[in-house]
Amino acid sequence: MKRIAILNLLVIVVLGGCRKSNVRADEEVFTGVFKAEQVKEGGTIVYTLGATNNIIPGYSKFRLAFLPNAKSVRITEYTGETFEGKWNYSASNSLLTFNQLNPAPYAGNFVFKVEEMKAGRLILLNTAPNPKTGETINRYVLIPE
C-alpha cells in the first residue's frame, strides 16, 4: 500500500512539474532590447553583425526596445530615426504590429511576420514593401543587446 501511495505521489509531482506557465510566449520573448544580427533587404544581405564589409553599416544602430510599460516599443532605424508607440502580437497569424507610432513614420504602422520567436532570437519579415529600402521586403534577424 505504501508503494502505491509513493508512486501516486511521484506521478503527481512529475505531472505538476510539466504544467504550462501562465506567462504567454509574447510576454517572455517581447522584452528587452534587440539589435540586428543580420538584415536582408530583398534577396541581398546588407548587414551582418561584426562584418567589416557591410553594404549598409548603419544597421549597427538598429534597435528594437520593448519597454516595460504596457506594451510600449521604441524602434531606432538604421538611419538613426526613432519611433515610439505600442506593439501587439497576434499568435493566430504570427503578426507583430507596431502602431500609434510617434512621430508618424513614412508608412504608417509597421507590421512584421514573425518567422522565429524564442528567447535570444527574433526573426521578423516585413509584410509590405519598405519604401525606405527601395520597396524591398526585409528580413531582420535580431538578438538581445
C-alpha atoms as a printed R data frame, in Angstrom:
    type eleno elety resid chain resno      x      y       z
1   ATOM     1    CA   MET     A     1  0.000  0.000   0.000
2   ATOM     2    CA   LYS     A     2  2.850  2.399   0.842
3   ATOM     3    CA   ARG     A     3  4.448  1.721  -2.561
4   ATOM     4    CA   ILE     A     4  1.247  2.667  -4.385
5   ATOM     5    CA   ALA     A     5  0.929  5.877  -2.368
6   ATOM     6    CA   ILE     A     6  4.567  6.775  -3.104
7   ATOM     7    CA   LEU     A     7  4.087  6.011  -6.821
8   ATOM     8    CA   ASN     A     8  0.951  8.160  -6.930
9   ATOM     9    CA   LEU     A     9  2.817 10.996  -5.222
10  ATOM    10    CA   LEU     A    10  5.678 10.737  -7.732
11  ATOM    11    CA   VAL     A    11  3.238 10.837 -10.648
12  ATOM    12    CA   ILE     A    12  1.560 13.933  -9.216
13  ATOM    13    CA   VAL     A    13  4.916 15.687  -8.676
14  ATOM    14    CA   VAL     A    14  6.177 14.834 -12.178
15  ATOM    15    CA   LEU     A    15  2.950 15.839 -13.919
16  ATOM    16    CA   GLY     A    16  2.696 19.002 -11.847
17  ATOM    17    CA   GLY     A    17  6.196 19.985 -12.973
18  ATOM    18    CA   CYS     A    18  5.102 19.670 -16.613
19  ATOM    19    CA   ARG     A    19  2.304 22.220 -16.247
20  ATOM    20    CA   LYS     A    20  2.468 25.150 -18.635
21  ATOM    21    CA   SER     A    21  3.282 28.549 -17.231
22  ATOM    22    CA   ASN     A    22  0.567 31.210 -17.173
23  ATOM    23    CA   VAL     A    23  3.016 33.598 -18.854
24  ATOM    24    CA   ARG     A    24  2.278 33.989 -22.565
25  ATOM    25    CA   ALA     A    25  5.060 33.453 -25.083
26  ATOM    26    CA   ASP     A    26  4.915 37.056 -26.293
27  ATOM    27    CA   GLU     A    27  5.409 38.331 -22.754
28  ATOM    28    CA   GLU     A    28  8.520 36.177 -22.405
29  ATOM    29    CA   VAL     A    29 10.069 36.983 -25.789
30  ATOM    30    CA   PHE     A    30  8.989 40.578 -26.374
31  ATOM    31    CA   THR     A    31 11.012 42.075 -23.548
32  ATOM    32    CA   GLY     A    32 14.270 43.959 -23.512
33  ATOM    33    CA   VAL     A    33 16.285 45.446 -26.338
34  ATOM    34    CA   PHE     A    34 17.165 43.676 -29.576
35  ATOM    35    CA   LYS     A    35 19.830 44.574 -32.121
36  ATOM    36    CA   ALA     A    36 20.397 43.369 -35.657
37  ATOM    37    CA   GLU     A    37 22.494 40.264 -36.154
38  ATOM    38    CA   GLN     A    38 21.695 40.121 -39.856
39  ATOM    39    CA   VAL     A    39 19.493 42.149 -42.211
40  ATOM    40    CA   LYS     A    40 18.452 41.110 -45.675
41  ATOM    41    CA   GLU     A    41 16.812 43.662 -47.994
42  ATOM    42    CA   GLY     A    42 15.067 41.759 -50.752
43  ATOM    43    CA   GLY     A    43 17.479 38.987 -51.687
44  ATOM    44    CA   THR     A    44 20.625 40.805 -50.546
45  ATOM    45    CA   ILE     A    45 22.265 40.556 -47.133
46  ATOM    46    CA   VAL     A    46 23.116 44.186 -46.366
47  ATOM    47    CA   TYR     A    47 24.281 43.796 -42.766
48  ATOM    48    CA   THR     A    48 25.893 41.123 -40.620
49  ATOM    49    CA   LEU     A    49 26.937 41.900 -37.047
50  ATOM    50    CA   GLY     A    50 30.728 42.128 -36.786
51  ATOM    51    CA   ALA     A    51 31.379 42.125 -40.528
52  ATOM    52    CA   THR     A    52 33.667 44.807 -41.947
53  ATOM    53    CA   ASN     A    53 32.186 44.820 -45.453
54  ATOM    54    CA   ASN     A    54 28.522 45.612 -44.735
55  ATOM    55    CA   ILE     A    55 26.625 47.253 -47.576
56  ATOM    56    CA   ILE     A    56 24.617 49.266 -45.014
57  ATOM    57    CA   PRO     A    57 26.749 49.593 -41.872
58  ATOM    58    CA   GLY     A    58 24.069 51.845 -40.350
59  ATOM    59    CA   TYR     A    59 22.168 48.742 -39.236
60  ATOM    60    CA   SER     A    60 24.617 48.633 -36.319
61  ATOM    61    CA   LYS     A    61 22.379 51.426 -34.885
62  ATOM    62    CA   PHE     A    62 19.135 49.450 -35.382
63  ATOM    63    CA   ARG     A    63 17.404 48.749 -32.063
64  ATOM    64    CA   LEU     A    64 14.023 47.316 -31.159
65  ATOM    65    CA   ALA     A    65 13.254 48.030 -27.496
66  ATOM    66    CA   PHE     A    66 10.223 46.512 -25.811
67  ATOM    67    CA   LEU     A    67  9.633 48.941 -22.952
68  ATOM    68    CA   PRO     A    68  8.356 47.832 -19.545
69  ATOM    69    CA   ASN     A    69  5.194 49.949 -19.626
70  ATOM    70    CA   ALA     A    70  2.031 48.489 -21.194
71  ATOM    71    CA   LYS     A    71  3.252 47.021 -24.469
72  ATOM    72    CA   SER     A    72  5.273 50.059 -25.477
73  ATOM    73    CA   VAL     A    73  8.020 49.888 -28.077
74  ATOM    74    CA   ARG     A    74 10.874 52.065 -29.339
75  ATOM    75    CA   ILE     A    75 12.346 51.441 -32.784
76  ATOM    76    CA   THR     A    76 15.614 53.012 -33.875
77  ATOM    77    CA   GLU     A    77 16.076 52.635 -37.631
78  ATOM    78    CA   TYR     A    78 19.404 52.224 -39.415
79  ATOM    79    CA   THR     A    79 19.111 55.906 -40.323
80  ATOM    80    CA   GLY     A    80 19.033 56.877 -36.640
81  ATOM    81    CA   GLU     A    81 15.346 57.855 -36.707
82  ATOM    82    CA   THR     A    82 13.465 56.772 -33.584
83  ATOM    83    CA   PHE     A    83  9.767 55.935 -33.275
84  ATOM    84    CA   GLU     A    84  7.832 55.144 -30.106
85  ATOM    85    CA   GLY     A    85  4.416 53.551 -29.833
86  ATOM    86    CA   LYS     A    86  2.573 50.372 -28.938
87  ATOM    87    CA   TRP     A    87  3.053 46.774 -30.014
88  ATOM    88    CA   ASN     A    88  0.635 43.915 -30.446
89  ATOM    89    CA   TYR     A    89  1.285 40.277 -31.295
90  ATOM    90    CA   SER     A    90 -1.322 38.049 -32.929
91  ATOM    91    CA   ALA     A    91 -0.357 34.409 -32.359
92  ATOM    92    CA   SER     A    92 -3.052 33.164 -34.740
93  ATOM    93    CA   ASN     A    93 -1.342 34.694 -37.788
94  ATOM    94    CA   SER     A    94  2.142 35.350 -36.292
95  ATOM    95    CA   LEU     A    95  1.935 39.104 -36.894
96  ATOM    96    CA   LEU     A    96  3.758 41.671 -34.788
97  ATOM    97    CA   THR     A    97  2.334 45.176 -35.258
98  ATOM    98    CA   PHE     A    98  3.776 48.471 -34.094
99  ATOM    99    CA   ASN     A    99  1.145 51.209 -34.088
100 ATOM   100    CA   GLN     A   100  0.403 54.633 -32.608
101 ATOM   101    CA   LEU     A   101  3.981 55.492 -33.543
102 ATOM   102    CA   ASN     A   102  5.333 58.924 -32.797
103 ATOM   103    CA   PRO     A   103  6.499 60.596 -34.894
104 ATOM   104    CA   ALA     A   104  4.318 59.030 -37.543
105 ATOM   105    CA   PRO     A   105  6.589 57.010 -39.839
106 ATOM   106    CA   TYR     A   106  6.666 57.116 -43.622
107 ATOM   107    CA   ALA     A   107  4.470 54.013 -43.979
108 ATOM   108    CA   GLY     A   108  2.060 54.248 -41.038
109 ATOM   109    CA   ASN     A   109  2.161 51.135 -38.860
110 ATOM   110    CA   PHE     A   110  4.994 48.628 -39.041
111 ATOM   111    CA   VAL     A   111  3.735 45.060 -39.474
112 ATOM   112    CA   PHE     A   112  6.036 42.047 -39.412
113 ATOM   113    CA   LYS     A   113  5.542 38.329 -39.879
114 ATOM   114    CA   VAL     A   114  7.303 36.558 -37.007
115 ATOM   115    CA   GLU     A   115  9.336 33.748 -38.564
116 ATOM   116    CA   GLU     A   116 11.031 32.729 -35.319
117 ATOM   117    CA   MET     A   117 10.317 33.749 -31.762
118 ATOM   118    CA   LYS     A   118 12.329 32.468 -28.853
119 ATOM   119    CA   ALA     A   119 14.462 33.859 -26.083
120 ATOM   120    CA   GLY     A   120 17.702 35.008 -27.626
121 ATOM   121    CA   ARG     A   121 16.456 35.255 -31.208
122 ATOM   122    CA   LEU     A   122 13.676 37.020 -33.060
123 ATOM   123    CA   ILE     A   123 13.290 36.862 -36.841
124 ATOM   124    CA   LEU     A   124 10.950 39.389 -38.453
125 ATOM   125    CA   LEU     A   125  9.875 39.769 -42.075
126 ATOM   126    CA   ASN     A   126  8.148 42.898 -43.449
127 ATOM   127    CA   THR     A   127  4.611 42.185 -44.622
128 ATOM   128    CA   ALA     A   128  4.709 45.084 -47.098
129 ATOM   129    CA   PRO     A   129  7.492 46.566 -49.221
130 ATOM   130    CA   ASN     A   130  9.580 49.137 -47.393
131 ATOM   131    CA   PRO     A   131  9.740 52.446 -49.297
132 ATOM   132    CA   LYS     A   132 12.963 53.422 -47.487
133 ATOM   133    CA   THR     A   133 14.833 50.444 -48.886
134 ATOM   134    CA   GLY     A   134 13.645 50.574 -52.484
135 ATOM   135    CA   GLU     A   135 10.315 48.786 -51.942
136 ATOM   136    CA   THR     A   136 12.011 45.586 -50.724
137 ATOM   137    CA   ILE     A   137 10.697 43.001 -48.284
138 ATOM   138    CA   ASN     A   138 13.228 42.930 -45.467
139 ATOM   139    CA   ARG     A   139 14.190 40.144 -43.077
140 ATOM   140    CA   TYR     A   140 15.644 41.040 -39.673
141 ATOM   141    CA   VAL     A   141 17.447 38.502 -37.513
142 ATOM   142    CA   LEU     A   142 17.532 40.103 -34.077
143 ATOM   143    CA   ILE     A   143 19.339 39.136 -30.894
144 ATOM   144    CA   PRO     A   144 19.266 40.616 -27.391
145 ATOM   145    CA   GLU     A   145 21.587 43.553 -26.848
